[in-house]
Short mmCIF file of C-alpha atoms in Angstrom, two decimals:
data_model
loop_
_atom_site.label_atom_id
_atom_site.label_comp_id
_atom_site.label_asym_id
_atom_site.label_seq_id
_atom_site.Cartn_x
_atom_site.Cartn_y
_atom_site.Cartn_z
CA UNK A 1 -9.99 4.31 -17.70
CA UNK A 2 -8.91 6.87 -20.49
CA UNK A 3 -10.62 10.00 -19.60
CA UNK A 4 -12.09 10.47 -23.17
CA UNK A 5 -13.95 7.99 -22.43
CA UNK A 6 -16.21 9.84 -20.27
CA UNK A 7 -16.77 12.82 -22.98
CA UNK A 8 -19.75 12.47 -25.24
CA UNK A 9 -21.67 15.44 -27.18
CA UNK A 10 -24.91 12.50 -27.03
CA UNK A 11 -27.91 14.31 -25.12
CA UNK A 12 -29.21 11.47 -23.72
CA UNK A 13 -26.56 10.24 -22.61
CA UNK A 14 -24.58 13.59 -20.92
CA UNK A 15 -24.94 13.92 -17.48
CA UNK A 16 -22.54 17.25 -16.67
CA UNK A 17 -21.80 19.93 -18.64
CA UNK A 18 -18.15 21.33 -18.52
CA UNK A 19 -16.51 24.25 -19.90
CA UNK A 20 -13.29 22.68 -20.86
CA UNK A 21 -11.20 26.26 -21.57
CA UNK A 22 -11.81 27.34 -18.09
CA UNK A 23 -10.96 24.42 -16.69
CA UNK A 24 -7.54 23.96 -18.68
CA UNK A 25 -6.27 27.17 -17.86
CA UNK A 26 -7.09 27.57 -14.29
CA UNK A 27 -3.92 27.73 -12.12
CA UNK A 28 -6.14 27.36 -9.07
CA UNK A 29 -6.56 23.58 -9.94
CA UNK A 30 -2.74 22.88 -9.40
CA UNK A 31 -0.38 22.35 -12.17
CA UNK A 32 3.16 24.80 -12.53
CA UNK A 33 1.60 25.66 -16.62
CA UNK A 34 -0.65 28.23 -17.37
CA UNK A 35 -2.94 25.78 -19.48
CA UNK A 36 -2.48 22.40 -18.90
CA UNK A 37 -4.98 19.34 -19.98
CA UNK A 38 -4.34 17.15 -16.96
CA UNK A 39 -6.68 19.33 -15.24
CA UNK A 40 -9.40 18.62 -17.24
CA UNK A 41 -8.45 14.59 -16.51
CA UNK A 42 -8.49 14.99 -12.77
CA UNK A 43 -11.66 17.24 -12.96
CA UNK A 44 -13.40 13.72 -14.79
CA UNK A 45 -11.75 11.98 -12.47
CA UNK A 46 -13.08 13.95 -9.55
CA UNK A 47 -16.51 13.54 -10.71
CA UNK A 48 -16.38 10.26 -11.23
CA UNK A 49 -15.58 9.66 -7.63
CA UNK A 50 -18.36 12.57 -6.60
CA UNK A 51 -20.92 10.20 -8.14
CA UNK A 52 -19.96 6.77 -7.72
CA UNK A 53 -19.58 6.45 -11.56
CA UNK A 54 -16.54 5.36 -13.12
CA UNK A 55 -17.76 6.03 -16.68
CA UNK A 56 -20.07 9.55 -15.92
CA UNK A 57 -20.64 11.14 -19.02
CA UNK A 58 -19.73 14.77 -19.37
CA UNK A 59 -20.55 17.19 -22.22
CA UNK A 60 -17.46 19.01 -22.72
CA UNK A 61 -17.29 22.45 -24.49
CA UNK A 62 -14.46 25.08 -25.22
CA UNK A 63 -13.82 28.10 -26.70
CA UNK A 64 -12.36 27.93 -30.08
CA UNK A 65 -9.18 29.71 -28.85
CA UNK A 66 -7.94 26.96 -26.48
CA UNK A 67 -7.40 24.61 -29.90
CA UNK A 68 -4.50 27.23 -30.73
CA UNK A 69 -3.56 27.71 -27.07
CA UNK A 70 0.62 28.20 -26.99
CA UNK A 71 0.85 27.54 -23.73
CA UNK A 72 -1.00 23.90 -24.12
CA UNK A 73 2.07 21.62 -25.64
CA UNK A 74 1.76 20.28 -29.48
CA UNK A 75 0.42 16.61 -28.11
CA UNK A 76 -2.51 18.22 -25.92
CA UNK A 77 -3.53 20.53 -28.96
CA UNK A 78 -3.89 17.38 -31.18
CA UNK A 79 -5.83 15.77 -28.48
CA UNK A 80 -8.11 18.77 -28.70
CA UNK A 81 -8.57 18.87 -32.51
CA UNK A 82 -9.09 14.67 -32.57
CA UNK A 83 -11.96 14.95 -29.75
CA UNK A 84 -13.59 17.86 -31.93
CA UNK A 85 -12.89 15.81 -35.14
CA UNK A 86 -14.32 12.67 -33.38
CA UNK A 87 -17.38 14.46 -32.00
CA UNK A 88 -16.40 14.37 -28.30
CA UNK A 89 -16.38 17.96 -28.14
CA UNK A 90 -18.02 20.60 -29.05
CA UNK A 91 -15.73 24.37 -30.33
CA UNK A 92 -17.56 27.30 -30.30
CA UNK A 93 -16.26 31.27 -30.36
CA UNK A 94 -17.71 31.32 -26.77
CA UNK A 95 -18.63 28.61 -24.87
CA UNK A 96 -20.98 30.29 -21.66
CA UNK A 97 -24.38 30.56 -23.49
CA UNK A 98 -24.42 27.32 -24.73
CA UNK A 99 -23.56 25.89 -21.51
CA UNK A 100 -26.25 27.18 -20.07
CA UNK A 101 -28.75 26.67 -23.04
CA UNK A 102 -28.09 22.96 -22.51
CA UNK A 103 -27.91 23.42 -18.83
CA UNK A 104 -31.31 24.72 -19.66
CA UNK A 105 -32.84 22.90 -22.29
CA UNK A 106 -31.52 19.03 -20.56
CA UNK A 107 -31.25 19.90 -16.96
CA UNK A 108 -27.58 19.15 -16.98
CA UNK A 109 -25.80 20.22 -14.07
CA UNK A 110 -23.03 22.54 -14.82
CA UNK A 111 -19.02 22.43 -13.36
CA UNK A 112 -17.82 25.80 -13.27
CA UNK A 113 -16.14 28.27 -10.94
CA UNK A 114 -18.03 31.11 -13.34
CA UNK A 115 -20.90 32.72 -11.88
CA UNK A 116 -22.33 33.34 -15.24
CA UNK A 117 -23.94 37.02 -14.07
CA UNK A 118 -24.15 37.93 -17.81
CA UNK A 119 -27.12 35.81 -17.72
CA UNK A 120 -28.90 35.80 -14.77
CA UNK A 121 -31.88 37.63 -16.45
CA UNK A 122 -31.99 35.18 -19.48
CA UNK A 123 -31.74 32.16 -17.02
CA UNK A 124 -33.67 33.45 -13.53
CA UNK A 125 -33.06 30.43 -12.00
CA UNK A 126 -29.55 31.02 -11.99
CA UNK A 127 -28.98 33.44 -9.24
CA UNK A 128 -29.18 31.41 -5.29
CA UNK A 129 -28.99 27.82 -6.83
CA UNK A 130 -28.31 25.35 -4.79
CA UNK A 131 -28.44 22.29 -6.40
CA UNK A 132 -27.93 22.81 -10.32
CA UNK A 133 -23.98 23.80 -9.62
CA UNK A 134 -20.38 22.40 -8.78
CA UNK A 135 -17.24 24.33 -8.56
CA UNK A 136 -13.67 22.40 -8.69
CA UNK A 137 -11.32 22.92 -5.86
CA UNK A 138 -8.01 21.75 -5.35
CA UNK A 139 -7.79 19.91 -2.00
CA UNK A 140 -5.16 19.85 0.10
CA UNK A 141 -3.43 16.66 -0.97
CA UNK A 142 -3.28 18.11 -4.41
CA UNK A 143 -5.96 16.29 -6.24
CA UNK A 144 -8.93 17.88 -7.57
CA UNK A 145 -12.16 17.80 -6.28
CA UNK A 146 -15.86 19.20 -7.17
CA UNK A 147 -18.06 20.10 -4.11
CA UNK A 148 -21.92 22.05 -4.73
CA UNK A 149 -21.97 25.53 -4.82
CA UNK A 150 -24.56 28.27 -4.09
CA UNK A 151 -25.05 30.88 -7.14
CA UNK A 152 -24.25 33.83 -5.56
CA UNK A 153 -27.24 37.01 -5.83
CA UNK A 154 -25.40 40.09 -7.15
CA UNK A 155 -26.76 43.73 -7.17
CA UNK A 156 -28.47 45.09 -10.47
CA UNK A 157 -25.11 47.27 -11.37
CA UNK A 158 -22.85 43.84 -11.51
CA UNK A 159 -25.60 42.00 -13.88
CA UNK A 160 -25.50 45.22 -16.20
CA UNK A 161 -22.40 45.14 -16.89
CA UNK A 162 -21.55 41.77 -17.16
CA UNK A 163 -24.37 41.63 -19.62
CA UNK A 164 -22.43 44.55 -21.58
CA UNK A 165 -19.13 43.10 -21.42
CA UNK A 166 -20.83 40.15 -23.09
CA UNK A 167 -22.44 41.58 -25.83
CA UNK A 168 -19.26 43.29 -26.48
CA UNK A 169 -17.49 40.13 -26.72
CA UNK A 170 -20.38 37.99 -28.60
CA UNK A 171 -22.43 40.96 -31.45
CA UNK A 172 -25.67 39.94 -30.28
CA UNK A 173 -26.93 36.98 -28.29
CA UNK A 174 -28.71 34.04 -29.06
CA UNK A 175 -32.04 33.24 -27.59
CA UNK A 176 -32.75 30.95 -24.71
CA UNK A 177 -33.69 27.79 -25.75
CA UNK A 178 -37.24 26.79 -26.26
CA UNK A 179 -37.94 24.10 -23.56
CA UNK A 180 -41.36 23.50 -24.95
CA UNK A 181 -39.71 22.42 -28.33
CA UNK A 182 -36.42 20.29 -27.34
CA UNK A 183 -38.20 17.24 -26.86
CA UNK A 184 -39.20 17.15 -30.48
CA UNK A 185 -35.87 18.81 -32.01
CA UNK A 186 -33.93 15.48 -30.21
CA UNK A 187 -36.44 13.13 -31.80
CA UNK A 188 -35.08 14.42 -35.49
CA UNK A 189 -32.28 13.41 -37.38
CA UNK A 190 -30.48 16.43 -38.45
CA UNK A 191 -27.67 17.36 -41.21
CA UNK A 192 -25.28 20.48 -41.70
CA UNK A 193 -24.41 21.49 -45.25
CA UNK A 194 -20.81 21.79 -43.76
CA UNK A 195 -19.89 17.57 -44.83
CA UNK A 196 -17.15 17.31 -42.19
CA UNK A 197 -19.15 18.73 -39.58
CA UNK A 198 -18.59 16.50 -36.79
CA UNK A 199 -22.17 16.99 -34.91
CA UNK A 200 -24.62 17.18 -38.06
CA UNK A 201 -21.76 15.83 -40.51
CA UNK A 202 -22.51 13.85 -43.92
CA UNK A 203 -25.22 10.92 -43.75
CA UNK A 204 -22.22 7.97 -43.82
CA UNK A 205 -21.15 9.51 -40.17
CA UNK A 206 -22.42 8.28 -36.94
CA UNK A 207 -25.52 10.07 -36.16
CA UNK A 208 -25.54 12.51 -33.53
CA UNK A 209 -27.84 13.47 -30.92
CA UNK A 210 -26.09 16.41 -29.73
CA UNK A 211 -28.45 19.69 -29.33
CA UNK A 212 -28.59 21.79 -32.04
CA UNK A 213 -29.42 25.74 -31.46
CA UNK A 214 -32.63 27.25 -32.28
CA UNK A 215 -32.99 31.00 -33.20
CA UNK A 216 -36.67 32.00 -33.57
CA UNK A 217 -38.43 29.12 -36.08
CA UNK A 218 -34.44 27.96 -37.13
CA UNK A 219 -32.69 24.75 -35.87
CA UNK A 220 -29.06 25.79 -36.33
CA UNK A 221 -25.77 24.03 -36.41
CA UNK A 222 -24.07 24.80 -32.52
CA UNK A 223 -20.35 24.88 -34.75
CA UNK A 224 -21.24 26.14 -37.75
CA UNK A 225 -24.26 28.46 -37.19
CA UNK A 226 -25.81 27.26 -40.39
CA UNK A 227 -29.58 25.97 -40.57
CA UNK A 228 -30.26 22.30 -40.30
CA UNK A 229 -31.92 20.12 -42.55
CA UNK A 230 -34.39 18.22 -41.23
CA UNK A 231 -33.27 14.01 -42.37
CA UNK A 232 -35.90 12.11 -40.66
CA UNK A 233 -37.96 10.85 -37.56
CA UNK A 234 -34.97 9.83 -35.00
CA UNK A 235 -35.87 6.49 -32.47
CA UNK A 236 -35.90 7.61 -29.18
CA UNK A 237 -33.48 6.27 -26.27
CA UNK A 238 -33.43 5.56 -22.90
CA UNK A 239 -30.41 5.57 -20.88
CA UNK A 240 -30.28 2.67 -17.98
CA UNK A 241 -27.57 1.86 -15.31
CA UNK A 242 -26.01 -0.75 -13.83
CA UNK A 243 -25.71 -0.42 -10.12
CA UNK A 244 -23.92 -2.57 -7.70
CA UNK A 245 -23.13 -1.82 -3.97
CA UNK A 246 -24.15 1.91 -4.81
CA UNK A 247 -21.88 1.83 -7.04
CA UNK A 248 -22.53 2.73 -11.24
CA UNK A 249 -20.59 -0.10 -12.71
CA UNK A 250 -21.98 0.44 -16.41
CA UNK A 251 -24.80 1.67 -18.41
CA UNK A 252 -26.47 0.68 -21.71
CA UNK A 253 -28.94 2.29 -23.97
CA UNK A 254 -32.39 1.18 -24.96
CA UNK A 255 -33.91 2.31 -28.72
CA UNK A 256 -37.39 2.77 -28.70
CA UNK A 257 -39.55 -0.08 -29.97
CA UNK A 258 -36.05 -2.38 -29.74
CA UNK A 259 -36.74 -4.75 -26.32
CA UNK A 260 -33.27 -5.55 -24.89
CA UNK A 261 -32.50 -8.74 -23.16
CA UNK A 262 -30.14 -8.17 -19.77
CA UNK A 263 -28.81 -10.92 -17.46
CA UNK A 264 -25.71 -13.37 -17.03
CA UNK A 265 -25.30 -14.18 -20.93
CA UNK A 266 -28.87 -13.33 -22.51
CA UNK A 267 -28.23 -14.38 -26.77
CA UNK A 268 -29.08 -12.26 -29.37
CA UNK A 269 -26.56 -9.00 -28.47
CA UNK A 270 -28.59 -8.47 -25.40
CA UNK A 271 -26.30 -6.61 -22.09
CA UNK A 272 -23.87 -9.13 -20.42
CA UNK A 273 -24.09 -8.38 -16.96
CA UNK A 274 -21.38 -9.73 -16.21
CA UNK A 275 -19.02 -7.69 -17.80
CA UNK A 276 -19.68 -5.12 -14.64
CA UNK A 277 -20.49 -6.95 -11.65
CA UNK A 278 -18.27 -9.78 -9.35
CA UNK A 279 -18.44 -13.27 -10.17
CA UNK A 280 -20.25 -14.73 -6.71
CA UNK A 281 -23.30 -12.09 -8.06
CA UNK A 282 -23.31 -13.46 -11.69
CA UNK A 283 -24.33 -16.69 -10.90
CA UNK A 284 -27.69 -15.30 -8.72
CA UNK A 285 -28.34 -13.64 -12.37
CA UNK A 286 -30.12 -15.63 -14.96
CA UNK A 287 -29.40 -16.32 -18.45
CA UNK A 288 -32.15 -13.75 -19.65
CA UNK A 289 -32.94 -12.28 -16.55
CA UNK A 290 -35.30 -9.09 -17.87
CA UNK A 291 -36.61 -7.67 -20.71
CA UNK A 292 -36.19 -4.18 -21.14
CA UNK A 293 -37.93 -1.89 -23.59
CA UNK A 294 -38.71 1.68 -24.15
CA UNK A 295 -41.88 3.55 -25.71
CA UNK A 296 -40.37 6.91 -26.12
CA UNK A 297 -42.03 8.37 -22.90
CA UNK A 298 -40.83 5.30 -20.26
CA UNK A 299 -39.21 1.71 -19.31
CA UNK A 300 -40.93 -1.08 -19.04
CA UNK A 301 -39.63 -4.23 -17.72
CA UNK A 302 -40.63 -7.92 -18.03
CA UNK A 303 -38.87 -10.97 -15.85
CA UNK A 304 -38.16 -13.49 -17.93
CA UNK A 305 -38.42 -16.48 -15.43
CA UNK A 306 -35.58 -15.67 -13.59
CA UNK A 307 -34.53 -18.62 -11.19
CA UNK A 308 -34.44 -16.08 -8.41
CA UNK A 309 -36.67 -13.71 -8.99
CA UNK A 310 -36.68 -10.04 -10.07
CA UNK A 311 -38.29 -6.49 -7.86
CA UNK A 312 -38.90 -2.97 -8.22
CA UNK A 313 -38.15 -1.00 -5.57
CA UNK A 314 -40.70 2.13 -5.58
CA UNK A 315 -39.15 5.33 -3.98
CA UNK A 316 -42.01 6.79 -1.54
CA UNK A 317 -41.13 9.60 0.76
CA UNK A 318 -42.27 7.35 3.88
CA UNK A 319 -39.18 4.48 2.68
CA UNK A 320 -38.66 2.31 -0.15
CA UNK A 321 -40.79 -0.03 -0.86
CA UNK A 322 -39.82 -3.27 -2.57
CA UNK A 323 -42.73 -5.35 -5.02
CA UNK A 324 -42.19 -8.96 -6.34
CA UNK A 325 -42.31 -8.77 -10.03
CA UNK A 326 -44.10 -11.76 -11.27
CA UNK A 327 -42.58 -14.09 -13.80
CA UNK A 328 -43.52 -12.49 -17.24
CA UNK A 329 -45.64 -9.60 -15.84
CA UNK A 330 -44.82 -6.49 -17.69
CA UNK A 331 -44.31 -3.08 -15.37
CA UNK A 332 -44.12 0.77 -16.42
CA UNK A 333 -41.23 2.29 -13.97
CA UNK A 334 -42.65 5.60 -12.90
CA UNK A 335 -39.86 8.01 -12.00
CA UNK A 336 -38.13 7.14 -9.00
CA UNK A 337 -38.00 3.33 -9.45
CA UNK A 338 -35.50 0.89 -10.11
CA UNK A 339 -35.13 -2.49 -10.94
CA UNK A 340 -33.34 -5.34 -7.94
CA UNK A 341 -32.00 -8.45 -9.95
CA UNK A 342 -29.99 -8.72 -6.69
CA UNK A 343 -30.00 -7.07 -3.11
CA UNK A 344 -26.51 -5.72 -4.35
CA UNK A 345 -27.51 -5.58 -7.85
CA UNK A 346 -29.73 -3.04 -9.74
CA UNK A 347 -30.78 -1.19 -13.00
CA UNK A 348 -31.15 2.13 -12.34
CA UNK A 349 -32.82 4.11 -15.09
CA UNK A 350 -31.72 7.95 -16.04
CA UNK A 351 -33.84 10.59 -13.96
CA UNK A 352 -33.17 12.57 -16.96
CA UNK A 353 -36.94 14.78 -17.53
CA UNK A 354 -36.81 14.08 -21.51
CA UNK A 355 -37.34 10.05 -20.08
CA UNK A 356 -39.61 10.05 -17.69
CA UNK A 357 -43.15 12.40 -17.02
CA UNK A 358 -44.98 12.81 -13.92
CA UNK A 359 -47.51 9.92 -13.56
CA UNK A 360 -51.03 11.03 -14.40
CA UNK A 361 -52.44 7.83 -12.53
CA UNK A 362 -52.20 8.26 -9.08
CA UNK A 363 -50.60 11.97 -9.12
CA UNK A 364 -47.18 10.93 -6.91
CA UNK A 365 -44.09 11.08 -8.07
CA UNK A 366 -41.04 9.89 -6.28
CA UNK A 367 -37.91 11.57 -5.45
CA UNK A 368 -35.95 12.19 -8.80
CA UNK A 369 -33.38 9.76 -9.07
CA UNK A 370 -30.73 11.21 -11.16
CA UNK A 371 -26.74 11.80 -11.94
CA UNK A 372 -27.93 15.69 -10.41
CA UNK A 373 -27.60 14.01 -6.95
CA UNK A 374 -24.24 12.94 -5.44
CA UNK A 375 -24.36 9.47 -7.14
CA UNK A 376 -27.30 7.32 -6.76
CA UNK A 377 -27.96 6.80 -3.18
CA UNK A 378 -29.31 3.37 -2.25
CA UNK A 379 -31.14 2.77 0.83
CA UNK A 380 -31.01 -0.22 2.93
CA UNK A 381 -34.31 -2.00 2.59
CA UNK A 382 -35.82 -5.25 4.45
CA UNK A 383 -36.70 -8.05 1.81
CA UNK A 384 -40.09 -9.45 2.03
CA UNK A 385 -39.72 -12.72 4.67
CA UNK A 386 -39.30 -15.57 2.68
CA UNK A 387 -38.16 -13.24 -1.02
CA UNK A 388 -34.74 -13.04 0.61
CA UNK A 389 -33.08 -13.59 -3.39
CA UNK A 390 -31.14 -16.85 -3.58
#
């Protein structure tokens, strides 16, 4: 697929966050030019393999200087300005803080060979990560790969003065992002005085839900630095995948207060399943197999008298555990489940934290199920005798 494809600045929707510039103009990542743009296309490319996910969406972000990059031929600098333009990427002076401010504020795992040591104090759980990290590699048949890194833990003297050599390049720093307040900055609608601004542009643009920046009591404009006015209440989403074989095939989006019909054909501009999945597993998919709908804090699901039945499989840390879903019996997915139209087939929803909340009813909470692991992993589970799906 055209790797543009996989770049969107919607916060819902991101799953990666990438620092385009430094991956461009990386030697290290194969390539005879000093910049070239092909490593950013077998970086996606990489990751999309790492997770199983031929569509994984990645929030890309450069420094403003790579748009004017010599070394980058005329064609690859007009790609650059048409994905800025277009809103698939976002240009700022310097591109680290932010990374990590969304790294921060989303729990997007960050690609990057940088060690970031400029902000170790501002971020704390930076230094020794182990799972929040990926570097790119070249491997040794000459195609890029990502693998997990381990922050390293510098001495004081190395923080210092990468923290100098910052503020030297940036006058002053912004402040960390306030987690307590994202939820309800992504659940506005939000305009930039700048018209053409392709995040918080004019009101006859598409709407954006890419993070804005906050600076004490301001909500700023990430390209612009400007203050944002505040347009309105913004539905909610929640992001949902289609999973076959362990595999992400697709993924759809469901509004708040908007139930969404998903199965073989469902009417009414409901999610065509089979669009994504083989033809000997459509037919085992009904019409209008599910309802899905959203509430702004989680999924619920509804089987819509499937002819072959629909379960949840619940994550526990003693095995998965797989419950019938009665024929128009509505259930609230707690974090860690997913939905089985089909022992190859299921919707996985997002284990993004701005979806899904603990549980208050029972207290447990099952392993996070999320693009932050190595794709989803799907364990091999008996069906209940006589549920085998038809």
């Amino acid at each position: 697929m055209p790797f543009e494809r996989r770049l969107t600045l919607d916060a819902s929707a991101a799953e990666y966050v990438i620092d385009v510039a430094n991956v461009v103009r990386e030697p290290a990542l194969g390539g005879e030019r000093a910049a070239d743009l092909a490593r950013l296309s077998g970086l996606l490319d990489a990751l999309a393999e790492f997770t199983r996910d031929p569509a994984v969406q990645v929030y890309a972000i450069t420094d403003r200087s790579l748009l004017t990059d010599g070394r980058l031929t005329p064609e690859e600098r007009q790609s650059l300005d048409r994905w800025y333009l277009e809103g698939l990427l976002e240009v700022l002076p310097r591109a680290d803080d932010r990374i990590l401010e969304l790294a921060d504020a989303l729990e997007l795992r960050v690609v990057s060979a940088d060690n970031f040591l400029d902000f170790h104090r501002a971020y704390p759980w930076i230094p020794g990560n182990r799972d929040r990290f990926l570097r790119p590699f070249l491997q040794p048949d000459g195609v890029i790969g990502v693998r997990p890194r381990i922050m390293p833990v510098p001495p004081e003297w190395q923080v210092s003065r990468k923290e100098e050599e910052g503020l030297l390049l940036e006058a002053g720093v912004y402040r960390r992002w306030d987690r307590s307040a994202h939820r309800a900055v992504l659940g506005r609608d939000w305009r930039c005085p700048e018209a053409d601004c392709p995040l918080f542009g004019a009101a006859d643009r598409p709407r954006s839900t890419a993070l804005p920046r906050r600076r004490k009591s301001q909500v700023l404009c990430p390209t612009h630095g400007l203050p944002l006015a505040d347009a309105g209440p913004r539905p909610s989403r929640a992001q949902v995948k289609v999973v076959m074989d362990g595999t992400v095939r697709g993924r759809f989006m469901v509004t708040a207060g908007e139930p969404l019909a998903v199965g073989r054909a469902p009417a009414d501009g409901g999610v065509v399943l089979g669009a994504w999945i083989d033809d000997t597993e459509v037919e085992s998919v009904s019409r209008t197999h599910v309802m899905v709908s959203y509430d702004g804090t989680g999924l619920s699901v509804v089987d819509e008298r499937s002819a072959n039945g629909t379960w949840v499989r619940r994550r526990r840390p003693t095995g998965d555990e797989l419950v019938p879903l009665p024929h128009g019996a509505l259930w609230h997915l707690r974090q860690g489940d997913s939905v089985v139209l089909h022992e190859r087939l299921e919707l996985l929803p997002s284990g993004r934290q701005f979806v899904f909340e603990e549980d208050p009813a029972d207290g447990t909470v099952g392993p996070r199920v999320s693009a932050d692991a190595a794709g989803p992993t799907m364990m091999a589970v008996p069906w209940p005798p006589g549920q085998e799906p038809g």
